[in-house]
Coordinates of N, CA and C in Angstrom, one line a residue:
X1 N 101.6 108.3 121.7 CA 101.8 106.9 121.4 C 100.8 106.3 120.4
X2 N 99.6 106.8 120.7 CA 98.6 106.1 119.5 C 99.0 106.7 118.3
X3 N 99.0 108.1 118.2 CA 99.2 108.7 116.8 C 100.9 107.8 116.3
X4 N 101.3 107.4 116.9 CA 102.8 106.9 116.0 C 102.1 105.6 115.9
X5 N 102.1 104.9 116.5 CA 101.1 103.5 116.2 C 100.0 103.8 115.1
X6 N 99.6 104.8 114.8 CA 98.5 105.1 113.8 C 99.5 105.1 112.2
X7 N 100.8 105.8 112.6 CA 101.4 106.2 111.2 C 102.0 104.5 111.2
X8 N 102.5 104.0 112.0 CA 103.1 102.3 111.2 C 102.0 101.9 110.7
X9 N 100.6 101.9 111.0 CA 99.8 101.2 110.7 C 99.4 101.5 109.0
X10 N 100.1 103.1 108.3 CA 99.8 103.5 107.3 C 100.6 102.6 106.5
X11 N 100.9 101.6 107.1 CA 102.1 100.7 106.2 C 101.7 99.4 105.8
X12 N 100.1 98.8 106.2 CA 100.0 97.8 106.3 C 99.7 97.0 104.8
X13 N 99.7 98.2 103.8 CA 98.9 97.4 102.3 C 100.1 97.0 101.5
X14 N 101.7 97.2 101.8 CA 102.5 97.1 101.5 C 102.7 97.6 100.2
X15 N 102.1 99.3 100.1 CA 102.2 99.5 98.8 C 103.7 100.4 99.0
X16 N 103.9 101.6 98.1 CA 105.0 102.4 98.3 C 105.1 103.1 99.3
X17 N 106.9 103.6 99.1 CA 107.4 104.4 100.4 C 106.1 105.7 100.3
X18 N 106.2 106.2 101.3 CA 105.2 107.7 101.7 C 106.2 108.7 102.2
X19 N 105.5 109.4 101.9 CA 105.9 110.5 102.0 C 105.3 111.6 103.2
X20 N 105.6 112.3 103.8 CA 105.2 113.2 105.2 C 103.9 113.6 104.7
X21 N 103.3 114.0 104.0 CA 102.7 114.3 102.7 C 101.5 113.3 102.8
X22 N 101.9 112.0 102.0 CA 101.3 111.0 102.0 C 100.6 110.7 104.1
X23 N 101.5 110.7 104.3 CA 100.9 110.0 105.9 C 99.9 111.3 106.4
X24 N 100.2 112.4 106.7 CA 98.8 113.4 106.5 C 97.6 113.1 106.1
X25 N 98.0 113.0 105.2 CA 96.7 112.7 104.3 C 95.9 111.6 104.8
X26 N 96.5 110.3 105.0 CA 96.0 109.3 105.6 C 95.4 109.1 106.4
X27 N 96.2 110.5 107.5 CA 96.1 110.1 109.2 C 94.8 111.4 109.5
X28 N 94.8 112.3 108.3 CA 94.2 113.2 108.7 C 94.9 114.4 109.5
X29 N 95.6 114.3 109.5 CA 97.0 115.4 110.7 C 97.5 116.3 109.6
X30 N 97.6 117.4 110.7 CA 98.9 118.1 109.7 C 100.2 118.0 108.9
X31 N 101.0 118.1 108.2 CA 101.6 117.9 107.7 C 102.9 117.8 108.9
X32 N 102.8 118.7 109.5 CA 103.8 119.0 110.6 C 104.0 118.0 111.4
X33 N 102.5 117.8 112.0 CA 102.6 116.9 113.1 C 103.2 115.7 112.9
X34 N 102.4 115.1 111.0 CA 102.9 113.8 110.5 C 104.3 114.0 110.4
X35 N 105.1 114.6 110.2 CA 106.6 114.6 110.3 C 107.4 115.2 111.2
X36 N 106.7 115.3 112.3 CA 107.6 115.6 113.7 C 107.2 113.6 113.9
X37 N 106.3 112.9 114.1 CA 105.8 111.7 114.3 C 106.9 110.8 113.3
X38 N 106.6 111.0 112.3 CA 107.7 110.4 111.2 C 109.4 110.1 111.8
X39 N 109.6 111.6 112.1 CA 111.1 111.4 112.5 C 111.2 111.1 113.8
X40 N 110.1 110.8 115.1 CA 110.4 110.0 115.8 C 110.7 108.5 116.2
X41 N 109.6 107.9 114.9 CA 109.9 106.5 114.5 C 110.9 106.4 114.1
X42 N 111.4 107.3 113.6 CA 112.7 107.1 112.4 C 114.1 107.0 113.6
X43 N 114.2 107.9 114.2 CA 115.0 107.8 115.2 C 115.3 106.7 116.4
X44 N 114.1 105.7 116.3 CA 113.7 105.1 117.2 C 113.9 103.3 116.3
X45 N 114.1 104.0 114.9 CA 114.3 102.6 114.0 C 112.8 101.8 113.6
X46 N 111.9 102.2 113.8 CA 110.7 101.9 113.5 C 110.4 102.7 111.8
X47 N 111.0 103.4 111.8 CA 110.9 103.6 110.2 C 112.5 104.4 109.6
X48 N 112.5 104.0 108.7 CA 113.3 104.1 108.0 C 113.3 105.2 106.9
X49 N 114.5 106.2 106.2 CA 114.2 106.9 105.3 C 115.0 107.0 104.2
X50 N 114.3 106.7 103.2 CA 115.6 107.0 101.6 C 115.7 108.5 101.3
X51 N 117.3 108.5 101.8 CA 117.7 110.2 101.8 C 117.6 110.8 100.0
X52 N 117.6 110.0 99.0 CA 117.1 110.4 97.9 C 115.7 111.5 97.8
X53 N 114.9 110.3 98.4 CA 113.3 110.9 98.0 C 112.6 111.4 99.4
X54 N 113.6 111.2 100.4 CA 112.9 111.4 101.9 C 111.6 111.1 101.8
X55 N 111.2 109.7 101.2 CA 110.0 109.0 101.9 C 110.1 107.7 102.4
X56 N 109.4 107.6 103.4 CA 109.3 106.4 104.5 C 109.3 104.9 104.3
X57 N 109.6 104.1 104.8 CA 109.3 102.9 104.8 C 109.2 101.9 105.8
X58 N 108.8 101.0 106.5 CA 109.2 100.3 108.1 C 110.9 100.2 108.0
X59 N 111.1 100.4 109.4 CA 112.6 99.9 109.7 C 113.1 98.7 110.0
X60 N 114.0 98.9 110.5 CA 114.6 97.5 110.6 C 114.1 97.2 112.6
X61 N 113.9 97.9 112.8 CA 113.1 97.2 114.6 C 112.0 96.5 114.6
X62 N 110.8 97.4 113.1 CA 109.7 96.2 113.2 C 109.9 94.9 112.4
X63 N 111.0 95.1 111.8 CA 111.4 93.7 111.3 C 112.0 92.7 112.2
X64 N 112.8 93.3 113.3 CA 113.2 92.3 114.3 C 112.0 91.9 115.4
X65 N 111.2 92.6 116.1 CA 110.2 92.6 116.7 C 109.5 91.5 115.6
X66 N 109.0 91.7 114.6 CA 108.5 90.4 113.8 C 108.9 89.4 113.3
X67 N 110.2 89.3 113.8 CA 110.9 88.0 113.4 C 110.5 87.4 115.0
X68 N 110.8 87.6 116.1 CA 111.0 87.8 117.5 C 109.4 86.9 117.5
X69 N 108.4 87.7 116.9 CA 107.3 87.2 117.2 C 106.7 85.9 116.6
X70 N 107.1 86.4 115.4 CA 106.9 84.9 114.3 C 107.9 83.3 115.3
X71 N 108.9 83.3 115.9 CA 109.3 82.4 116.3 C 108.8 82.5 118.0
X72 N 108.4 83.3 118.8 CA 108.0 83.1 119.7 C 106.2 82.6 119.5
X73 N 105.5 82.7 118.5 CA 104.4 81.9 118.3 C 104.6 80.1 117.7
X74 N 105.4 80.4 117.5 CA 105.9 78.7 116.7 C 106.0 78.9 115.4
X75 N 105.6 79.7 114.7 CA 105.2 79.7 113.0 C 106.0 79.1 113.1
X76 N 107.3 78.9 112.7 CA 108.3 78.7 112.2 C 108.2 77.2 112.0
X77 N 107.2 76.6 113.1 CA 106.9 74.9 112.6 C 106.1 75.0 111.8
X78 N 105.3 75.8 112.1 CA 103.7 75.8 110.7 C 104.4 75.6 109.6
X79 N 105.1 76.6 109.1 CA 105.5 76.9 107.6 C 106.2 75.1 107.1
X80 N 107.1 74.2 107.4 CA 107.0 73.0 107.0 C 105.0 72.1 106.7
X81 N 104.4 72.4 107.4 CA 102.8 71.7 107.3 C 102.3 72.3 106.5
X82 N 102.5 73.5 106.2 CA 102.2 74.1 104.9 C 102.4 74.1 104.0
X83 N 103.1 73.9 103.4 CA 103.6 72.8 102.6 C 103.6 72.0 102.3
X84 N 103.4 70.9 103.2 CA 102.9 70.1 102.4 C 101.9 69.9 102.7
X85 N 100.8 70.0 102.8 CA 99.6 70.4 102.5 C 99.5 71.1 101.2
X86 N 100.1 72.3 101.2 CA 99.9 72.6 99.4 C 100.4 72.0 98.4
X87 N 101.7 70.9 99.0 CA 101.9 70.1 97.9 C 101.0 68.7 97.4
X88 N 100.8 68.6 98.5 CA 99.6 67.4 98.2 C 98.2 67.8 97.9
X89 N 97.8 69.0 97.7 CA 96.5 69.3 97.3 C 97.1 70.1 95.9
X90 N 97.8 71.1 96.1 CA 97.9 71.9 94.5 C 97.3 73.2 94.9
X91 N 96.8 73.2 96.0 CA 96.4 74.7 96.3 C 97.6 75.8 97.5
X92 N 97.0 76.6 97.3 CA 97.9 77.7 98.2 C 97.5 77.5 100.0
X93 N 98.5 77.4 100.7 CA 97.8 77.2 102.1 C 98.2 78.2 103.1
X94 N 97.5 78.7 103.5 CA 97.7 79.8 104.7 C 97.2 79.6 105.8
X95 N 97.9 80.3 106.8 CA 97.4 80.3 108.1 C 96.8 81.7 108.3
X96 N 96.5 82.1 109.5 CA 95.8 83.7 109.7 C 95.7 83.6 110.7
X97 N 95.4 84.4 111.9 CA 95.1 85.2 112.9 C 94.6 86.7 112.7
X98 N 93.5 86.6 113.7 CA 92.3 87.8 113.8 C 93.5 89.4 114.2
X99 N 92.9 89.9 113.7 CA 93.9 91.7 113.9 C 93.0 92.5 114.1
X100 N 91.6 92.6 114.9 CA 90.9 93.9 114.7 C 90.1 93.4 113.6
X101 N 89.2 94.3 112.5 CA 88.4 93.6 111.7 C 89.4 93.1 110.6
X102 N 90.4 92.4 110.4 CA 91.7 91.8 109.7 C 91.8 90.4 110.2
X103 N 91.6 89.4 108.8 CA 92.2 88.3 109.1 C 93.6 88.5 108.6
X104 N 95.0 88.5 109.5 CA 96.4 88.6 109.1 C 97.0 87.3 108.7
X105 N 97.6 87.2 107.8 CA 98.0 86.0 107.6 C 99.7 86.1 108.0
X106 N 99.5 85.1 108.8 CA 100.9 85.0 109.3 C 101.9 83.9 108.8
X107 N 101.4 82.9 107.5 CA 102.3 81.6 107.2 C 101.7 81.4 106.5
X108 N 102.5 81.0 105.1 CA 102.0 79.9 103.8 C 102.2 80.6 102.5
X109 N 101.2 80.5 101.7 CA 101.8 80.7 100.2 C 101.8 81.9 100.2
X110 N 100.6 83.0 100.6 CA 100.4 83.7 100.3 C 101.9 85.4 101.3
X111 N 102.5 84.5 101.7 CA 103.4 85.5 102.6 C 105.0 85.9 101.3
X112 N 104.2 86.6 100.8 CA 105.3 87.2 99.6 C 105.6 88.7 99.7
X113 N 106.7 89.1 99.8 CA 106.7 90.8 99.5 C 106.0 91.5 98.5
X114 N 105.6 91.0 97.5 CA 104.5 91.8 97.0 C 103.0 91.6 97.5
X115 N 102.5 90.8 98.3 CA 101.8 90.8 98.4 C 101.1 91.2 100.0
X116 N 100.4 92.4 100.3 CA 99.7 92.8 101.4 C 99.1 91.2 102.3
X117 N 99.4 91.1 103.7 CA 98.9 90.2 104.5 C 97.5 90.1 105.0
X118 N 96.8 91.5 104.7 CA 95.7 91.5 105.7 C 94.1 91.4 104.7
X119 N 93.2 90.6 105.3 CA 92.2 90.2 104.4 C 90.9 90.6 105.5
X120 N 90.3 91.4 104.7 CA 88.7 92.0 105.8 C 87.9 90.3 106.2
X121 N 87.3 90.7 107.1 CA 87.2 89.1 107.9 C 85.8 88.6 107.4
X122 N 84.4 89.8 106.8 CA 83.5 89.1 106.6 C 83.6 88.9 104.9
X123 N 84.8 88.7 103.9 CA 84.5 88.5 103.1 C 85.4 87.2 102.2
X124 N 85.9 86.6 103.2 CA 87.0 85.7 103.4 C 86.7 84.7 103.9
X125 N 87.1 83.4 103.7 CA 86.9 82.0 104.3 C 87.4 82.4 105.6
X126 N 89.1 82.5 105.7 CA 89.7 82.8 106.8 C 89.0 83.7 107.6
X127 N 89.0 85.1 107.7 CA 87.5 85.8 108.2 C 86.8 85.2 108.7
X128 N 85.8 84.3 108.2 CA 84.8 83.4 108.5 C 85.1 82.9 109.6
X129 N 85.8 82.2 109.4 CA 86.7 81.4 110.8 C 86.5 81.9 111.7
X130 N 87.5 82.9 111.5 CA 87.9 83.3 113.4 C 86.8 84.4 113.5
X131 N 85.4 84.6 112.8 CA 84.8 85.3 113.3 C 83.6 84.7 114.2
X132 N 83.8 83.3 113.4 CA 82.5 82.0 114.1 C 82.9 81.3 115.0
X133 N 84.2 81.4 115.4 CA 85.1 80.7 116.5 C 86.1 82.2 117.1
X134 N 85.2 83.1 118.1 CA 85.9 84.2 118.3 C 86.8 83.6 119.5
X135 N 87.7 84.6 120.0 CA 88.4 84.5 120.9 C 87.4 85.7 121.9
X136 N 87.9 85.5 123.0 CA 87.5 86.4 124.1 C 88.3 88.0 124.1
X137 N 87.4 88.7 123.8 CA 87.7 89.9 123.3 C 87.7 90.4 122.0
X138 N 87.6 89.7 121.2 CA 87.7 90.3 119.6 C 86.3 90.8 119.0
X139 N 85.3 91.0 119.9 CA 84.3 91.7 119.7 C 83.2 91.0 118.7
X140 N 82.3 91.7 118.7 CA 81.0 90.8 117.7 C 81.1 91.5 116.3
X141 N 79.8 91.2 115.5 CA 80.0 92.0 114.5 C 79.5 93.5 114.4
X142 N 78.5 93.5 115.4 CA 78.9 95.6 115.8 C 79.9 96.2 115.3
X143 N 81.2 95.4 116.3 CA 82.2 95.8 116.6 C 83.2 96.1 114.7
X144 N 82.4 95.6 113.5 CA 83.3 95.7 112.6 C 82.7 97.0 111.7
X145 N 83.6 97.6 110.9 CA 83.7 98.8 110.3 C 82.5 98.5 109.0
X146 N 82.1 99.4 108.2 CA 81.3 98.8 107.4 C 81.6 97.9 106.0
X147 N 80.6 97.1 106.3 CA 81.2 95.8 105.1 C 81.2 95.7 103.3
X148 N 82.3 96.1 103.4 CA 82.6 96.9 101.5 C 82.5 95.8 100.9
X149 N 82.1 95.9 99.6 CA 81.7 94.6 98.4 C 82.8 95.5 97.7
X150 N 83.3 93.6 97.1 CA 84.7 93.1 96.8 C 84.3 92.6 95.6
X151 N 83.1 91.8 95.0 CA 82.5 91.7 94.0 C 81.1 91.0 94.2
X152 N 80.2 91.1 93.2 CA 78.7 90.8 93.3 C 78.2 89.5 94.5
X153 N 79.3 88.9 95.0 CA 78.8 88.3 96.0 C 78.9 88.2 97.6
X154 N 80.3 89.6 97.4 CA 80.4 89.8 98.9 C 78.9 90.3 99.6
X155 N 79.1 89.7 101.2 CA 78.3 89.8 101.9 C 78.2 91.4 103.1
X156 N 77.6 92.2 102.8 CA 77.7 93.2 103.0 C 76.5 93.8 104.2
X157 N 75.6 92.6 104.4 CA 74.6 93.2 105.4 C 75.4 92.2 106.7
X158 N 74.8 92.8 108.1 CA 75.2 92.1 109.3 C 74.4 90.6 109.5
X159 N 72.7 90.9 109.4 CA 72.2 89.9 109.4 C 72.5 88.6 108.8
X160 N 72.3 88.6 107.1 CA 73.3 87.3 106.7 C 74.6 87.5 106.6
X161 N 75.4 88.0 107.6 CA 76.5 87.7 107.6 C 76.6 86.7 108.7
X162 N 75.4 87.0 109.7 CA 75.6 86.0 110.9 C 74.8 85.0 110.6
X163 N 73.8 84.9 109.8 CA 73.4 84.0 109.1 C 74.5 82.7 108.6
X164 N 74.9 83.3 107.8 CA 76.7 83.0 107.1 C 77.5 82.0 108.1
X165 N 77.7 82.6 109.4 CA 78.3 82.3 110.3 C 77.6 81.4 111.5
X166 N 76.5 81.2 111.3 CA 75.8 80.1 111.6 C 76.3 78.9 111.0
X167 N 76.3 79.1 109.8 CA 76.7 77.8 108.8 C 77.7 77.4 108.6
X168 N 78.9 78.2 109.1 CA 80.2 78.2 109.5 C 80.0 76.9 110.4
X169 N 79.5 77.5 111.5 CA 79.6 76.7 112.9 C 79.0 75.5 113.2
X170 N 78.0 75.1 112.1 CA 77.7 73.8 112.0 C 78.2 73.3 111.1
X171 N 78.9 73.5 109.8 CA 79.5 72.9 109.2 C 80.7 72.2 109.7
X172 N 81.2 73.5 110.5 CA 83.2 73.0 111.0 C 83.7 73.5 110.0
X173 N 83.2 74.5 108.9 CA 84.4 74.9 108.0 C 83.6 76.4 107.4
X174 N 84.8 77.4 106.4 CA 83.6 78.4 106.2 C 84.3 78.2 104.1
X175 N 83.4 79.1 103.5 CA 83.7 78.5 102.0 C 83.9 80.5 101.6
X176 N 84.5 80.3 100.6 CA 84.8 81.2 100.0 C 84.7 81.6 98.6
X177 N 83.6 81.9 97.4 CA 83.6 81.5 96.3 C 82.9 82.9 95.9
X178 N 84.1 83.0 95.2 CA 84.3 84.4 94.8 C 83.6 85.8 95.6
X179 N 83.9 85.9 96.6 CA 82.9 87.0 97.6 C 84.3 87.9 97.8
X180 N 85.7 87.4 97.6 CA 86.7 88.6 97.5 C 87.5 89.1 96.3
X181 N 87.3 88.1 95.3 CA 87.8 87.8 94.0 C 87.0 86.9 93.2
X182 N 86.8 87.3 91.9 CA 86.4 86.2 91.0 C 87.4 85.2 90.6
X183 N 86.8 83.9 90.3 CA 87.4 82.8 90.1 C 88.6 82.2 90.9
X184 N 88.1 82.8 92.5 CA 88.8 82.1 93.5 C 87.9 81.4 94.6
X185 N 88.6 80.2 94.6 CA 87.5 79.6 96.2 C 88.5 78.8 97.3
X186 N 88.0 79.3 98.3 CA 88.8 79.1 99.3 C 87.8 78.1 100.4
X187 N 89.0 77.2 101.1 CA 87.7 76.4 102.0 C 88.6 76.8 103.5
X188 N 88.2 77.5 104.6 CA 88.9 77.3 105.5 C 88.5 76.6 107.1
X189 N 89.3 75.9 108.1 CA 89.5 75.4 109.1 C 89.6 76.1 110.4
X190 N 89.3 76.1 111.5 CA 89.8 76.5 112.5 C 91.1 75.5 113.2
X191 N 91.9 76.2 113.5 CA 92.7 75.5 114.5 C 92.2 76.0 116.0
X192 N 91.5 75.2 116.4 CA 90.9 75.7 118.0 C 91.9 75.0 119.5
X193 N 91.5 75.7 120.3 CA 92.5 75.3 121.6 C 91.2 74.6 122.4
X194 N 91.2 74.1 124.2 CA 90.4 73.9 124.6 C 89.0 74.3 124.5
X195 N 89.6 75.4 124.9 CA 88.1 76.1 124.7 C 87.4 76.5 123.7
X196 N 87.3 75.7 122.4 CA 86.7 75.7 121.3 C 87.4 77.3 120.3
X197 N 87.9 78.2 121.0 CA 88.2 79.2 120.5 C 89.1 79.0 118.7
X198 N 89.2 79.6 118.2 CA 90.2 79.9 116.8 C 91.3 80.6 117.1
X199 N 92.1 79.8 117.3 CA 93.5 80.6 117.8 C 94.0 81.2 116.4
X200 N 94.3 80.1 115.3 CA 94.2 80.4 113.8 C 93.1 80.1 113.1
X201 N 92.8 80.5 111.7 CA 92.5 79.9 110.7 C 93.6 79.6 109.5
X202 N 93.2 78.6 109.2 CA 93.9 77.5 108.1 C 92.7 77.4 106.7
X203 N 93.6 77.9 105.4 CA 92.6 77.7 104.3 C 93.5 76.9 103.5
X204 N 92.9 77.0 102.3 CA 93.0 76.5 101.3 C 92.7 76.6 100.0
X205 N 93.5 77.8 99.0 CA 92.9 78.4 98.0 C 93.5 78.3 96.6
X206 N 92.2 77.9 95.6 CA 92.9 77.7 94.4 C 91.6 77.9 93.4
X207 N 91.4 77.7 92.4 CA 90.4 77.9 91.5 C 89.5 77.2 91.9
X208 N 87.8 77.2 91.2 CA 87.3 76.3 91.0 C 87.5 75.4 90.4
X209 N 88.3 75.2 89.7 CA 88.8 74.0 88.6 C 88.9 72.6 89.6
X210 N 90.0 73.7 90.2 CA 91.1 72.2 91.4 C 90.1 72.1 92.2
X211 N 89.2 72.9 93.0 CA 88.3 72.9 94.4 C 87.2 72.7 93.9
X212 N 86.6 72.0 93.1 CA 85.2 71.6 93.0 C 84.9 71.2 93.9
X213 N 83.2 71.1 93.8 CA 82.3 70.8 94.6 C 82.0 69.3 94.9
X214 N 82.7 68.5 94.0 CA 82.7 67.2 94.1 C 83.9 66.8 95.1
X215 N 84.8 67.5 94.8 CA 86.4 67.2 95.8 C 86.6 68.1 97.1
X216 N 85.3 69.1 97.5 CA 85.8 69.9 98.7 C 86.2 69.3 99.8
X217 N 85.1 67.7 99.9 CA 85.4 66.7 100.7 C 86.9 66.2 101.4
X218 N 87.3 66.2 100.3 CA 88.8 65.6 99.9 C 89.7 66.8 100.8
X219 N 89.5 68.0 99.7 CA 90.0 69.2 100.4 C 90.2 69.2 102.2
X220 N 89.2 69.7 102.8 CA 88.7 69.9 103.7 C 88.9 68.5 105.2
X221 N 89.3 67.5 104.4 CA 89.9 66.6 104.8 C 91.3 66.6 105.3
X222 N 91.8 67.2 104.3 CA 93.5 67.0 104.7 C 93.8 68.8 105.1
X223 N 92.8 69.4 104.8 CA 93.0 70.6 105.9 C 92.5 70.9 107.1
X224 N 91.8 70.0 107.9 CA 91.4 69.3 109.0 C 92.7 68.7 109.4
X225 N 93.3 67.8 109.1 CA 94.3 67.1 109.3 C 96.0 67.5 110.0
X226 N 95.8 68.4 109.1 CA 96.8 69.5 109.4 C 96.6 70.4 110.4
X227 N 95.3 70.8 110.5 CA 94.9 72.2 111.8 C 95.1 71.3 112.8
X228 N 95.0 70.2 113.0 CA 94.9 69.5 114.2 C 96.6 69.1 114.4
X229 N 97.3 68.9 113.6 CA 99.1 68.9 113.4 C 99.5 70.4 114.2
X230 N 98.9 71.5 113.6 CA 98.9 73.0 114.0 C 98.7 72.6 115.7
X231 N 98.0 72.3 116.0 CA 97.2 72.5 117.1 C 98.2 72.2 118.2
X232 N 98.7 70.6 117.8 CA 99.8 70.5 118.6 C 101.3 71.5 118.8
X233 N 102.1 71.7 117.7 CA 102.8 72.7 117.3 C 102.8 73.8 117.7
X234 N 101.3 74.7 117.6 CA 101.4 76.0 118.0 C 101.0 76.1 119.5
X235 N 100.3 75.0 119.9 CA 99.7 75.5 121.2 C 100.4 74.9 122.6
X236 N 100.5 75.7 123.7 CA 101.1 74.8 124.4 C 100.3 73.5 124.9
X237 N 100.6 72.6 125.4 CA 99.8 71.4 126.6 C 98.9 71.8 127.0
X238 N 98.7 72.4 127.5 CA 97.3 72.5 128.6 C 96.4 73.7 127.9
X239 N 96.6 74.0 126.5 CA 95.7 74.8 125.8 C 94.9 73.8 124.7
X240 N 95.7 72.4 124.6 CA 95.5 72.3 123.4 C 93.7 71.3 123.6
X241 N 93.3 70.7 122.7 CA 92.0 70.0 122.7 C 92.7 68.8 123.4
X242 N 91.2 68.1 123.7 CA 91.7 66.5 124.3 C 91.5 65.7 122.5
X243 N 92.3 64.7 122.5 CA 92.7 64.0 121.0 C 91.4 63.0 120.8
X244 N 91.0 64.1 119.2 CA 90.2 63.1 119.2 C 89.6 61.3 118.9

């Protein structure tokens, strides 16, 4: 069970089909193994195969399973708040949820088929978030893999990372400027339940141009405004905060 759970997982950068070949290599396994595993997803509809090039791609099960889940979390109301929020700021707006050391983005601009969902958590506003507002179980930062530089300002030691996430936690927001990309800055929010937890994070990403330092205010205002809209939306009654 784990090793087939290991091979969907070889699908998550949303690059091309793979090949038996390809997933080996990934998984570290034999060639064999990866394609006796291959053709039991396949059979099972969890992956799919183009009889042309007989290489892989997700099937149509984890497409229904993720439609299943996207409306049994609520997204499906986020995605209107998302909007407009991006339309009234000019920036891109996303939501996210924690995956293991992965902020996943589950809603907003950035949910396009070319583009991969999942963002490493210490080098990310989103990251930031739900790493300074953990949930119960998602582990400390022991618990994350080692922290790769993305460009000269990602944060790559543990200590100021939690450093980092101190400042998160008194601020109420985490910042993003250029630590996964140049000439991107990102401000992000928690959407929290009772218990102070990050059920999501909520950003907000666009150049420095639009996000200066003089208007983060502004920003950070109306994405506050919104996570608290989320709050209600996604969470049930008796999870959600008392109003403030």
């Amino acid at each position: 069970m784990r090793r087939a759970l290991d091979v969907l997982h070889c699908f998550h950068d949303n690059g091309p089909d793979l090949s038996a070949s390809d997933l080996a290599r990934r998984l570290e396994l034999p060639v064999s193994t990866a394609h006796r595993l291959a053709r039991t997803l396949l059979a099972a509809g969890f992956l799919e195969q183009d009889f042309r090039t007989a290489r892989y791609r997700l099937g149509p099960a984890v497409t229904e399973l993720g439609r299943l889940s996207y409306h049994q979390r609520g997204l499906h109301l986020a995605a209107p708040e998302l909007a407009d929020l991006a339309e009234r700021t000019g920036a891109t707006a996303d939501l996210a949820l924690r995956s293991g050391p992965y902020a996943v983005i589950v809603a907003g601009g950035s949910v396009t088929p070319k583009v991969g969902l999942r963002r490493p958590l210490h080098s990310t506003a989103l990251g930031k978030v739900l790493l300074a507002w953990p949930r119960p179980g998602d582990g400390d930062l022991a618990a994350l893999p080692p922290l790769h530089a993305f460009t000269d300002r990602t944060i790559v030691e543990r200590e100021p990372l939690e450093r980092e996430l101190t400042r998160v936690r008194a601020a109420g927001h985490a910042r993003n400027d250029g630590e996964s990309a140049h000439g991107v800055r990102t401000l992000a929010v928690p959407v929290l339940d009772h218990a102070e937890h990050a059920r999501f994070a909520l950003a907000v990403r666009a150049t420095p141009e639009l996000i200066t330092d003089a208007r983060e205010p502004w920003f950070l205002e109306r994405a506050r405004a919104c996570a608290r809209a989320l709050e209600v939306l996604l969470l049930p009654p008796g999870e959600r905060r008392a109003p403030a």
